[in-house]
Every structure is written in structure tokens, then in C-alpha cells.
Amino acid sequence: MPNIVLFSGSSHHDLSQRVADRLGLELGKVVTKKFSNQETSVEIGESVRGEDVYIIQSGCGEINDNLMELLIMINACKIASASRVTAVIPCFPYARQDKKDKKGSVERWSRAPISAKLVANMLSVAGADHIITMDLHASQIQGFFDIPVDNLYAEPAVLQWIKENIPEWRNCIIVSPDAGGAKRVTSIADRLNVEFALIHKERKKANEVDRMVLVGDVKDRVAILVDDMADTCGTICHAADKLLSAGATKVYAILTHGIFSGPALSRINNASFEAVVVTNTIPQEEKMKHCPRIQFIDISMILAEAIRRTHNGESVSYLFSHVPL
């Protein structure tokens, strides 16, 4: 692949290396460090003049530092005369802050920020020409940008994992842990030719679920919870208990972005999941050591194929249903 350079940020070097291997490329030379006052410094170690540059940096770990590092890398490549700079952001930072939150008083609501829009503006001002991301928490985030955005889906990898690892998948039911994920689970249920259900949840405050109502029949079936992300895992653990009390024989959870902060790992260890399956948009190696129920699906092929098609000027629109895994 001529005239292409692939750089890795410091948030997820393993995924970047997997993508590079899939494309048959070497990762570009870049040195990132911090000064004693914690300012981020980036040095691009090779020429990018006239090159098609891709920078892989996920919104995880020290999110603010990694976001700033990505912005500096984009700008460094842009002012070094790169022909195009594409930010590959497997897990988009601040994606849950995509609208004014209606919780609380009207006065508090009117002062709430839309931080995902701010991040979009920062990426554009830094010099990004194109964004590749995966399973955005809210699809409207694409509209926050005035540059092209490709929102990839982990769905083909999820379907493959279900068929290869759940023997009773023909007798399963796909469950959304909230009403917002209904479109996601109906798409997977249609492709597997099975039924779906959803759980309506009410929150007292962020990361704390007050009440859950199951809509659908899960009795004597394998329930597969599907969501775009899990943070403290209160929702999916409560959902698993709800499904088992409603007669489900087994419960699996499949998530695109496994954030797993705070009490998440202890909650999963104490829950009744057969497995909690996540993609590697966020590093999971350390978490898997402390929680044997966690398994991961490698999505490097999806990202690599998106990069290859973008570089060759091909469409990425139907990538989620055609990518060879």
C-alpha cells in the first residue's frame, strides 16, 4: 500500500499493531512523552509529506491525556504537509455526553454541555480530514462533524462469535438492556432469525439504575444481552438477574466497548453470566486477569479493512456486513 503511514497513539498499542499486521505495514515512528509539568510532547519520527496518514487512538485509559495526544499528533502531521490525516478512534471519547441531560431542574438542564460536539470541533480544528470510529453511543454524533465520519459496526464479529461459541444459539433471544438499544438488537436478531426482548430502565442518577421492566418472553431460552458499552456494569448485572428470574436458562453479555470502571469487575464476578464478551476497542488484558468471565473479540480486521478501503477510495458504507473476519 504506497503513500500510507500508520501511527499509533499510546492508548492501545496492541490494537494498532494488530491493524498494522493485517495491512502488512510497519507502524510509523513517533515518540510521545510528558514534560515535568505534565504537558504532552509528540515527535513524528519520519516524513509524512504527501502521505495518507492514519492515527489510531482509542478513548480509554487516561482519556483527557490521550485525547490531547491525538490532537497534537493530528496537528503535527497536518503542518508537516500530510495529504490527508484520518483519526481512527475505536472508542469515541465523551460519546455519552451527546445531548443536554433532561435530569434535574430546567435551569441545570439549560447549562449542561454537549461535550461530544466539543470533541468533534477540537478534532476538526486540529486538522483531521476524516474520522473512523466504531459503534458510536449515539449516531447523531456523526452530524457534529463537517468532515466525513465512518461509524463502523462490530455486528459481523458479534454474529460470528455467537454462532461459534453458543451451541444453543438457535434457541436464544437477543435482549437490549435499555430502549435505546432496540435497533441494535433487532438487527442482530433478524440476522440470526431469532426473537428479541428489551428492558426498560429508570435511573435515579448516572450509573445507578432504580427500576427495570422486562418486555418479552425469555423463559427456557438462552438470553444474550447486547449493548454498545458497559462502564460500572450495574445495568447489565441487574439485567442478568432480571432475565434469570424470568426463566432464562443462561445469560451472556456482548458489548462493543468494555470500559469496566469502579466496581465493574467485582460485579461481573458476582453475577450469573456464562461470559461477558467485549471487543478490543479498549485494552482488556489486565481486566481479564482479574475477571475470568471476560472474553474479547478482535476487531482489528474491521478497522484494517476500513483503512484499506478509505486509502483506495472505496466505499466503507456496507463494510459491517461484508468484512471477512
Phi, psi and omega in degrees: 000099182285159174057037177228137177230132181244120179248152175244132168283182185269359185285326186205072184295327181299314179296319179300319180293322177297318179296316179299317179298320179297326182271353182071034182242159169266141175295140180293157182277122177213140178241122176244137179208172177239141174284172183297337178268011176076011171291145180271135177238134180233132175236116176280122190268011179207164182289136175239012181301124178073007184266157174268106190258136176235128181242118181262119180209118182266152181275074183213178180064230175279083193303313184295318178295318181291325176295315179297319178300317178298315180300317180293320179296317178301311182295322179298318179290323183294314182282352173266016172073031171296141182289325177208141178238120179247126176268119178260107188240088185305317176242111187285125182288148178064021184294335180282347177261062188259357181200167175289127183285131183277356180287148179087192183286162179299324180297316179294321180299317183293339181262001183287137179278160170248083191292330178298324177294321177299316179299319178300316179297319180297318180296319180293315181294326178296334177123009179295136178260345188198145178237132170242124180221183184221134175043065176303141180300326177221125185297334183294347177301331177302326181284352176285345184259150170255012176240163181297139177231126174253112178264102182279164181236141177277002187306314180298324178290323178295315179300316180297317180296317181300313183291329183271339189238351178241099184302327184266027187297335178290342177250032182259170173225132182270129187238132172264130180285356174205164184295331182295338181265012184300318181296321180296312184287328178293324178297315180292318179298319179297319182289332178268352183060046177232175182271169179226161176218168176216159180243126176268126182239148175240131182254137171282323177200175183303139178065018179219113183268134182267312185212147179230138177233123180274130177244105182133165183252115181249005186300130178062030178231159173277120181264130179242107176283129180233129178211165181279331180203158173223130182254276179274353174070013175298319182295309185290329179289319174296320180296320179298316177298319180297318182292318179294322178291338178271002174107006177294142182280322178216157177228127172245154172235130178236121187229142177286311184245109178266092182285312174052063177259167176057232185275014188304310186294318179293324177296318179294317179299327182268354181272178186254034179284144167288319178198150171244112189252128180230160172273170180262039170293338177234139180301135183236359188302310182294321181292325179294332178293327182265350183217093185295345179287340183282130173233156180232150176254130180278119180253018181297329179295321180295315179295318180297318180293323177296318178295316180299315182292320179297315181297324182273002179075023180264164181286141175253000189304317184253023183300321186296340181253356184237354187294133175281122184266000000 
